C-alpha cells in the first residue's frame, strides 16, 4: 500500500492483476455488455489510481475497491439511461465468452454441471436468460445479486460496500431475488 | 406461535437461502415454512433459481487489460501535464512570447507589401525564364536566346 501511495507503477500493476477478474466480472454481470464492462472496469482502476492517496487503510482494501466499482457501475447506468442508450448484448453468445479461460472467456460453465445433451441446451438457454434478466433489474437489485449470488461476498463485506444495515440488506436482497425469480419464471417453465 | 412480519420473513428467507440463519432464527423459519405452503414453495423456487445464478460461468478480464489501463493513465497524465505547462508559465514570459509572435507576423506582412524591398529581392534573384517580367520580352536591346534566333553556322 505504501508503494502504491508513492505512485509505484509496478505496485499498481500487481493490484490490477490481482483484482481485474473480480472487477471485470462485477461490471460484466452488472452491465450485461462486454465492451461497456471492460471500459467500466478500466475506469474503476483509473479512479483507484487517482484516489489511492485518500485511502486511509480502514477495513479491507477490496471493500474500498468494490465500493468504487459499485458507484462507477451505478453512475454509468444512470448516465446511459439518461441518454437512453443502454443496450445489453448476450454476453455468453459473444465469441470471447466461449474461449478457454487463458483467452479471457468462460472458465466453468453451467452446462458442465448438467449431464445429457438436452440438459446442456437447457442449461445454455437458462444461462443466457439469467444474464439478460439480471441486466433488466434496477441498479440496486442487480448490484446485490451480483455481489452476493455471483461473487459470493459475505453479508459483512456487502454491508461495508453498500453502507446498508444488515436487516435492510437481507430484505432488499430478498426483494432482488424475488424480482429476478419473477422475470425468470417464463424461462423456467 | 409468533408469525414473522413481512420484513422479518424476507430477512429470514434471505438468511436461510444463504445458510446464515442464527440458531434462534432457524426455529422461526421452520415454523414459517410449516405454516405457509406458499412460503415453502417460494423458498424452493428461489433455491432452484440461485443454483442457476451461482452456476453462471466465471469470467476473466482480457489479457491486455493492464496495458489498456496504463495507456489511459499515461494519456490523462499527458493531458494534465500540457495544461499544467501552459498555466504554470509565468505571466511575463507568456506576454513576451505573444508580443514577439505579433511582431514577427507584422514584419513578415510588411515585407510582403513593401514594393522597394520586393524589387531588391527580384534583382537579387537570378533570372530563370519563368519569373522574368512579361514586359521585358519586347525590349529591343535585350539579347535573345541565341540557340533559337541565330541560324546555324556554315
Tab-separated table of C-alpha atoms in Angstrom:
chain	number	residue	atom	x	y	z
A	1	UNK	CA	0.000	0.000	0.000
A	2	UNK	CA	2.908	2.328	0.796
A	3	UNK	CA	4.411	1.688	-2.643
A	4	UNK	CA	1.032	2.318	-4.228
A	5	UNK	CA	0.649	5.642	-2.467
A	6	UNK	CA	4.131	6.615	-3.651
A	7	UNK	CA	2.993	6.055	-7.231
A	8	UNK	CA	4.997	2.882	-7.834
A	9	UNK	CA	3.778	1.580	-11.209
A	10	UNK	CA	4.780	-1.998	-10.501
A	11	UNK	CA	2.754	-1.997	-7.294
A	12	UNK	CA	-0.201	-0.670	-9.245
A	13	UNK	CA	0.241	-3.391	-11.845
A	14	UNK	CA	0.182	-6.014	-9.085
A	15	UNK	CA	-3.016	-4.517	-7.735
A	16	UNK	CA	-4.686	-4.509	-11.142
A	17	UNK	CA	-3.720	-8.066	-11.965
A	18	UNK	CA	-4.880	-9.238	-8.539
A	19	UNK	CA	-8.336	-7.719	-8.814
A	20	UNK	CA	-9.017	-7.322	-12.528
A	21	UNK	CA	-11.020	-10.541	-12.912
A	22	UNK	CA	-13.261	-9.820	-9.949
A	23	UNK	CA	-13.877	-6.244	-11.028
A	24	UNK	CA	-14.421	-7.199	-14.653
A	25	UNK	CA	-16.835	-9.931	-13.582
A	26	UNK	CA	-18.751	-7.409	-11.477
A	27	UNK	CA	-19.008	-4.856	-14.282
A	28	UNK	CA	-19.873	-7.502	-16.866
A	29	UNK	CA	-22.651	-9.074	-14.835
A	30	UNK	CA	-23.915	-5.659	-13.856
A	31	UNK	CA	-23.952	-4.178	-17.347
A	32	UNK	CA	-24.542	-7.316	-19.421
A	33	UNK	CA	-22.361	-5.835	-22.144
A	34	UNK	CA	-18.732	-6.873	-22.581
A	35	UNK	CA	-17.472	-3.699	-24.242
A	36	UNK	CA	-19.129	-1.430	-21.701
A	37	UNK	CA	-17.946	-3.675	-18.867
A	38	UNK	CA	-14.326	-3.519	-19.970
A	39	UNK	CA	-14.378	0.247	-20.252
A	40	UNK	CA	-16.047	0.488	-16.870
A	41	UNK	CA	-13.533	-1.835	-15.197
A	42	UNK	CA	-10.714	0.305	-16.606
A	43	UNK	CA	-12.412	3.399	-15.188
A	44	UNK	CA	-12.568	1.731	-11.781
A	45	UNK	CA	-8.790	1.254	-11.736
A	46	UNK	CA	-8.199	4.776	-13.020
A	47	UNK	CA	-10.252	6.061	-10.102
A	48	UNK	CA	-8.262	3.863	-7.736
A	49	UNK	CA	-5.024	5.243	-9.176
A	50	UNK	CA	-6.185	8.811	-8.638
A	51	UNK	CA	-7.762	8.239	-5.234
A	52	UNK	CA	-5.266	5.873	-3.643
A	53	UNK	CA	-3.834	8.778	-1.650
A	54	UNK	CA	-7.168	9.227	0.090
A	55	UNK	CA	-7.442	5.556	1.096
A	56	UNK	CA	-6.950	5.554	4.843
A	57	UNK	CA	-6.448	1.833	5.259
A	58	UNK	CA	-9.595	1.328	7.293
A	59	UNK	CA	-11.198	-2.034	6.618
A	60	UNK	CA	-10.220	-4.367	3.840
A	61	UNK	CA	-8.804	-2.836	0.711
A	62	UNK	CA	-11.070	-4.792	-1.581
A	63	UNK	CA	-14.240	-3.467	0.049
A	64	UNK	CA	-12.968	0.046	-0.757
A	65	UNK	CA	-12.255	-1.111	-4.295
A	66	UNK	CA	-15.690	-2.697	-4.597
A	67	UNK	CA	-17.316	0.483	-3.320
A	68	UNK	CA	-15.632	2.413	-6.119
A	69	UNK	CA	-16.672	-0.256	-8.617
A	70	UNK	CA	-20.294	-0.259	-7.417
A	71	UNK	CA	-20.569	3.510	-7.591
A	72	UNK	CA	-18.938	3.578	-11.018
A	73	UNK	CA	-21.429	0.980	-12.287
A	74	UNK	CA	-24.442	2.806	-10.871
A	75	UNK	CA	-23.277	6.146	-12.233
A	76	UNK	CA	-22.687	4.708	-15.694
A	77	UNK	CA	-26.091	3.079	-15.716
A	78	UNK	CA	-27.706	6.364	-14.721
A	79	UNK	CA	-25.776	8.138	-17.463
A	80	UNK	CA	-26.747	5.580	-20.090
A	81	UNK	CA	-30.373	5.625	-19.043
A	82	UNK	CA	-30.286	9.387	-19.267
A	83	UNK	CA	-29.067	9.102	-22.809
A	84	UNK	CA	-31.460	6.210	-23.490
A	85	UNK	CA	-28.524	4.459	-24.989
A	86	UNK	CA	-28.300	1.347	-22.903
A	87	UNK	CA	-28.234	-1.856	-24.814
A	88	UNK	CA	-27.479	-5.236	-23.469
A	89	UNK	CA	-25.941	-7.908	-25.624
A	90	UNK	CA	-25.972	-11.547	-24.894
A	91	UNK	CA	-22.529	-11.840	-23.369
A	92	UNK	CA	-22.403	-15.620	-23.337
A	93	UNK	CA	-23.038	-15.595	-27.066
A	94	UNK	CA	-20.052	-13.362	-27.700
A	95	UNK	CA	-17.029	-15.134	-29.177
A	96	UNK	CA	-14.781	-14.211	-26.255
A	97	UNK	CA	-17.110	-15.804	-23.751
A	98	UNK	CA	-16.693	-19.129	-25.484
A	99	UNK	CA	-12.890	-19.088	-25.350
A	100	UNK	CA	-10.978	-21.133	-22.790
A	101	UNK	CA	-10.027	-19.355	-19.594
A	102	UNK	CA	-6.491	-18.459	-20.749
A	103	UNK	CA	-8.047	-16.384	-23.508
A	104	UNK	CA	-10.281	-14.421	-21.192
A	105	UNK	CA	-13.516	-16.320	-21.534
A	106	UNK	CA	-15.723	-18.716	-19.648
A	107	UNK	CA	-13.913	-20.925	-17.181
A	108	UNK	CA	-16.518	-23.149	-15.678
A	109	UNK	CA	-19.785	-23.474	-17.495
A	110	UNK	CA	-23.116	-24.368	-16.031
A	111	UNK	CA	-23.557	-26.910	-18.786
A	112	UNK	CA	-20.647	-28.914	-17.409
A	113	UNK	CA	-22.691	-29.496	-14.270
A	114	UNK	CA	-25.757	-30.791	-16.106
A	115	UNK	CA	-25.486	-34.146	-17.843
A	116	UNK	CA	-27.088	-35.017	-21.179
A	117	UNK	CA	-27.447	-33.065	-24.433
A	118	UNK	CA	-30.952	-31.789	-23.702
A	119	UNK	CA	-29.863	-30.576	-20.309
A	120	UNK	CA	-26.867	-28.877	-21.900
A	121	UNK	CA	-29.104	-26.986	-24.308
A	122	UNK	CA	-31.466	-26.049	-21.500
A	123	UNK	CA	-28.537	-25.011	-19.291
A	124	UNK	CA	-27.189	-22.729	-22.028
A	125	UNK	CA	-30.567	-21.203	-22.611
A	126	UNK	CA	-31.072	-20.554	-18.908
A	127	UNK	CA	-27.624	-19.007	-18.573
A	128	UNK	CA	-28.385	-16.546	-21.308
A	129	UNK	CA	-31.764	-15.824	-19.799
A	130	UNK	CA	-30.321	-15.200	-16.343
A	131	UNK	CA	-27.776	-12.718	-17.642
A	132	UNK	CA	-30.404	-10.923	-19.688
A	133	UNK	CA	-32.815	-10.742	-16.788
A	134	UNK	CA	-30.183	-9.582	-14.286
A	135	UNK	CA	-29.390	-6.737	-16.661
A	136	UNK	CA	-33.062	-5.732	-16.597
A	137	UNK	CA	-33.283	-5.358	-12.824
A	138	UNK	CA	-32.954	-1.971	-11.231
A	139	UNK	CA	-29.430	-0.922	-10.268
A	140	UNK	CA	-29.680	-1.650	-6.543
A	141	UNK	CA	-31.176	-5.112	-7.083
A	142	UNK	CA	-28.685	-6.176	-9.700
A	143	UNK	CA	-25.786	-4.960	-7.566
A	144	UNK	CA	-26.909	-7.075	-4.617
A	145	UNK	CA	-27.481	-10.154	-6.789
A	146	UNK	CA	-24.042	-9.778	-8.378
A	147	UNK	CA	-22.214	-9.144	-5.105
A	148	UNK	CA	-23.908	-11.876	-3.105
A	149	UNK	CA	-25.048	-14.582	-5.521
A	150	UNK	CA	-22.454	-14.344	-8.277
A	151	UNK	CA	-19.384	-13.044	-6.496
A	152	UNK	CA	-20.228	-14.748	-3.218
A	153	UNK	CA	-19.292	-11.850	-0.927
A	154	UNK	CA	-20.296	-12.129	2.718
A	155	UNK	CA	-23.039	-10.019	4.248
A	156	UNK	CA	-20.364	-8.256	6.268
A	157	UNK	CA	-18.455	-7.198	3.142
A	158	UNK	CA	-21.603	-6.146	1.282
A	159	UNK	CA	-22.584	-4.002	4.258
A	160	UNK	CA	-19.195	-2.285	4.125
A	161	UNK	CA	-19.501	-1.774	0.370
A	162	UNK	CA	-23.071	-0.541	0.219
A	163	UNK	CA	-23.430	1.038	3.633
A	164	UNK	CA	-26.724	-0.777	4.211
A	165	UNK	CA	-27.795	-2.034	7.611
A	166	UNK	CA	-27.889	-5.835	7.933
A	167	UNK	CA	-31.684	-6.072	8.120
A	168	UNK	CA	-32.076	-3.754	5.138
A	169	UNK	CA	-29.539	-5.750	3.170
A	170	UNK	CA	-31.363	-9.025	3.837
A	171	UNK	CA	-34.791	-7.683	2.947
A	172	UNK	CA	-33.513	-5.884	-0.186
A	173	UNK	CA	-31.654	-8.986	-1.247
A	174	UNK	CA	-34.854	-10.945	-0.847
A	175	UNK	CA	-36.760	-8.421	-2.973
A	176	UNK	CA	-34.000	-8.537	-5.583
A	177	UNK	CA	-34.179	-12.327	-5.729
A	178	UNK	CA	-37.955	-12.247	-5.958
A	179	UNK	CA	-37.745	-9.716	-8.787
A	180	UNK	CA	-35.283	-11.948	-10.632
A	181	UNK	CA	-37.389	-15.044	-9.995
A	182	UNK	CA	-40.429	-13.282	-11.365
A	183	UNK	CA	-38.528	-12.404	-14.525
A	184	UNK	CA	-37.099	-15.913	-14.737
A	185	UNK	CA	-40.438	-17.693	-14.316
A	186	UNK	CA	-41.227	-17.748	-18.015
A	187	UNK	CA	-37.801	-19.300	-18.749
A	188	UNK	CA	-38.035	-21.923	-16.018
A	189	UNK	CA	-41.332	-23.465	-17.116
B	1	UNK	CA	-46.763	-19.221	17.642
B	2	UNK	CA	-45.487	-15.799	16.577
B	3	UNK	CA	-45.928	-15.090	12.863
B	4	UNK	CA	-42.995	-13.128	11.466
B	5	UNK	CA	-43.768	-9.758	9.940
B	6	UNK	CA	-43.309	-9.297	6.203
B	7	UNK	CA	-39.871	-7.709	6.507
B	8	UNK	CA	-38.866	-10.285	9.071
B	9	UNK	CA	-39.991	-13.052	6.748
B	10	UNK	CA	-37.905	-11.551	3.940
B	11	UNK	CA	-34.856	-11.351	6.179
B	12	UNK	CA	-35.351	-14.932	7.326
B	13	UNK	CA	-35.778	-16.142	3.767
B	14	UNK	CA	-32.553	-14.428	2.652
B	15	UNK	CA	-30.614	-15.733	5.587
B	16	UNK	CA	-31.971	-19.254	5.014
B	17	UNK	CA	-31.063	-19.196	1.318
B	18	UNK	CA	-27.561	-18.087	2.273
B	19	UNK	CA	-27.347	-20.572	5.128
B	20	UNK	CA	-26.821	-17.705	7.524
B	21	UNK	CA	-29.647	-18.350	9.950
B	22	UNK	CA	-28.780	-17.862	13.588
B	23	UNK	CA	-29.819	-20.794	15.810
B	24	UNK	CA	-32.755	-18.852	17.233
B	25	UNK	CA	-33.879	-17.912	13.693
B	26	UNK	CA	-33.883	-21.497	12.459
B	27	UNK	CA	-36.833	-22.352	14.600
B	28	UNK	CA	-38.786	-19.295	13.467
B	29	UNK	CA	-38.017	-20.092	9.853
B	30	UNK	CA	-39.086	-23.733	10.155
B	31	UNK	CA	-42.308	-22.572	11.770
B	32	UNK	CA	-42.862	-20.079	8.962
B	33	UNK	CA	-42.499	-22.761	6.301
B	34	UNK	CA	-44.731	-25.167	8.226
B	35	UNK	CA	-47.449	-22.535	8.500
B	36	UNK	CA	-47.314	-21.351	4.903
B	37	UNK	CA	-47.189	-23.669	1.878
B	38	UNK	CA	-46.704	-20.527	-0.294
B	39	UNK	CA	-43.613	-19.584	1.666
B	40	UNK	CA	-42.281	-23.122	1.285
B	41	UNK	CA	-42.912	-23.066	-2.476
B	42	UNK	CA	-41.275	-19.657	-2.813
B	43	UNK	CA	-38.277	-20.857	-0.845
B	44	UNK	CA	-37.849	-23.916	-3.073
B	45	UNK	CA	-38.203	-21.886	-6.256
B	46	UNK	CA	-35.650	-19.365	-5.041
B	47	UNK	CA	-33.274	-22.194	-4.170
B	48	UNK	CA	-33.574	-23.547	-7.737
B	49	UNK	CA	-33.025	-20.132	-9.249
B	50	UNK	CA	-29.978	-19.414	-7.088
B	51	UNK	CA	-28.412	-22.669	-8.212
B	52	UNK	CA	-28.605	-21.327	-11.759
B	53	UNK	CA	-27.289	-17.902	-10.829
B	54	UNK	CA	-24.368	-19.371	-8.915
B	55	UNK	CA	-23.668	-21.665	-11.867
B	56	UNK	CA	-23.009	-18.786	-14.258
B	57	UNK	CA	-19.534	-19.192	-15.751
B	58	UNK	CA	-16.696	-17.249	-14.230
B	59	UNK	CA	-15.308	-14.558	-16.455
B	60	UNK	CA	-11.807	-13.196	-16.815
B	61	UNK	CA	-10.595	-9.798	-17.872
B	62	UNK	CA	-8.942	-9.611	-21.316
B	63	UNK	CA	-5.231	-10.494	-21.276
B	64	UNK	CA	-4.162	-6.944	-22.180
B	65	UNK	CA	-6.310	-5.361	-19.503
B	66	UNK	CA	-3.479	-3.773	-17.516
B	67	UNK	CA	-1.843	-2.353	-20.664
B	68	UNK	CA	-5.091	-0.606	-21.545
B	69	UNK	CA	-5.416	0.848	-18.057
B	70	UNK	CA	-1.784	2.012	-18.106
B	71	UNK	CA	-2.302	3.604	-21.518
B	72	UNK	CA	-5.325	5.546	-20.281
B	73	UNK	CA	-3.385	6.739	-17.247
B	74	UNK	CA	-0.466	7.926	-19.391
B	75	UNK	CA	-2.826	9.697	-21.791
B	76	UNK	CA	-4.646	11.511	-18.999
B	77	UNK	CA	-1.387	12.409	-17.277
B	78	UNK	CA	-0.091	13.846	-20.531
B	79	UNK	CA	-3.254	15.877	-20.972
B	80	UNK	CA	-2.965	17.203	-17.454
B	81	UNK	CA	0.756	17.864	-17.985
B	82	UNK	CA	0.135	20.024	-21.074
B	83	UNK	CA	-2.458	22.072	-19.289
B	84	UNK	CA	-0.167	22.388	-16.307
B	85	UNK	CA	2.707	23.592	-18.533
B	86	UNK	CA	0.646	26.387	-20.037
B	87	UNK	CA	-0.774	27.528	-16.765
B	88	UNK	CA	2.487	27.298	-14.897
B	89	UNK	CA	4.481	29.554	-17.242
B	90	UNK	CA	4.969	32.970	-15.637
B	91	UNK	CA	2.649	35.643	-16.967
B	92	UNK	CA	5.562	37.858	-18.063
B	93	UNK	CA	7.090	35.083	-20.181
B	94	UNK	CA	3.753	34.392	-21.844
B	95	UNK	CA	3.281	38.124	-22.575
B	96	UNK	CA	6.743	38.450	-24.154
B	97	UNK	CA	6.102	35.360	-26.294
B	98	UNK	CA	2.799	36.770	-27.535
B	99	UNK	CA	4.296	40.219	-28.305
B	100	UNK	CA	7.176	38.581	-30.178
B	101	UNK	CA	4.804	36.448	-32.219
B	102	UNK	CA	2.727	39.504	-33.174
B	103	UNK	CA	5.856	41.478	-34.064
B	104	UNK	CA	7.241	38.734	-36.313
B	105	UNK	CA	3.904	38.320	-38.085
B	106	UNK	CA	3.646	42.072	-38.607
B	107	UNK	CA	7.177	42.322	-40.027
B	108	UNK	CA	6.581	39.480	-42.452
B	109	UNK	CA	3.386	41.117	-43.705
B	110	UNK	CA	5.148	44.447	-44.127
B	111	UNK	CA	7.957	42.863	-46.153
B	112	UNK	CA	5.386	41.342	-48.495
B	113	UNK	CA	3.679	44.707	-49.037
B	114	UNK	CA	6.780	46.941	-49.407
B	115	UNK	CA	7.474	47.318	-53.222
B	116	UNK	CA	11.026	48.561	-52.715
B	117	UNK	CA	12.041	45.523	-50.827
B	118	UNK	CA	10.248	43.358	-53.425
B	119	UNK	CA	12.343	44.929	-56.204
B	120	UNK	CA	15.504	44.413	-54.226
B	121	UNK	CA	14.553	40.777	-53.807
B	122	UNK	CA	13.734	40.379	-57.500
B	123	UNK	CA	17.053	41.904	-58.504
B	124	UNK	CA	18.851	39.635	-56.182
B	125	UNK	CA	17.089	36.588	-57.628
B	126	UNK	CA	18.836	35.137	-60.765
B	127	UNK	CA	16.662	35.051	-63.940
B	128	UNK	CA	15.348	31.627	-64.739
B	129	UNK	CA	12.972	32.403	-67.613
B	130	UNK	CA	9.941	31.803	-65.504
B	131	UNK	CA	9.997	34.663	-63.075
B	132	UNK	CA	11.014	37.245	-65.680
B	133	UNK	CA	8.514	40.108	-66.137
B	134	UNK	CA	6.421	39.863	-69.328
B	135	UNK	CA	7.201	43.461	-70.455
B	136	UNK	CA	10.898	42.698	-70.890
B	137	UNK	CA	10.227	40.334	-73.785
B	138	UNK	CA	9.792	43.213	-76.267
B	139	UNK	CA	12.767	45.293	-75.163
B	140	UNK	CA	14.914	45.958	-78.280
B	141	UNK	CA	18.267	45.921	-76.603
B	142	UNK	CA	17.729	42.754	-74.664
B	143	UNK	CA	19.796	39.890	-76.031
B	144	UNK	CA	17.737	36.977	-77.322
B	145	UNK	CA	18.320	33.377	-76.681
B	146	UNK	CA	20.947	32.527	-79.287
B	147	UNK	CA	20.055	28.892	-79.591
B	148	UNK	CA	16.661	29.917	-81.031
B	149	UNK	CA	17.294	33.094	-83.112
B	150	UNK	CA	20.633	32.526	-84.775
B	151	UNK	CA	20.875	30.436	-87.938
B	152	UNK	CA	23.219	27.502	-87.771
B	153	UNK	CA	26.849	28.479	-88.652
B	154	UNK	CA	28.091	27.206	-92.012
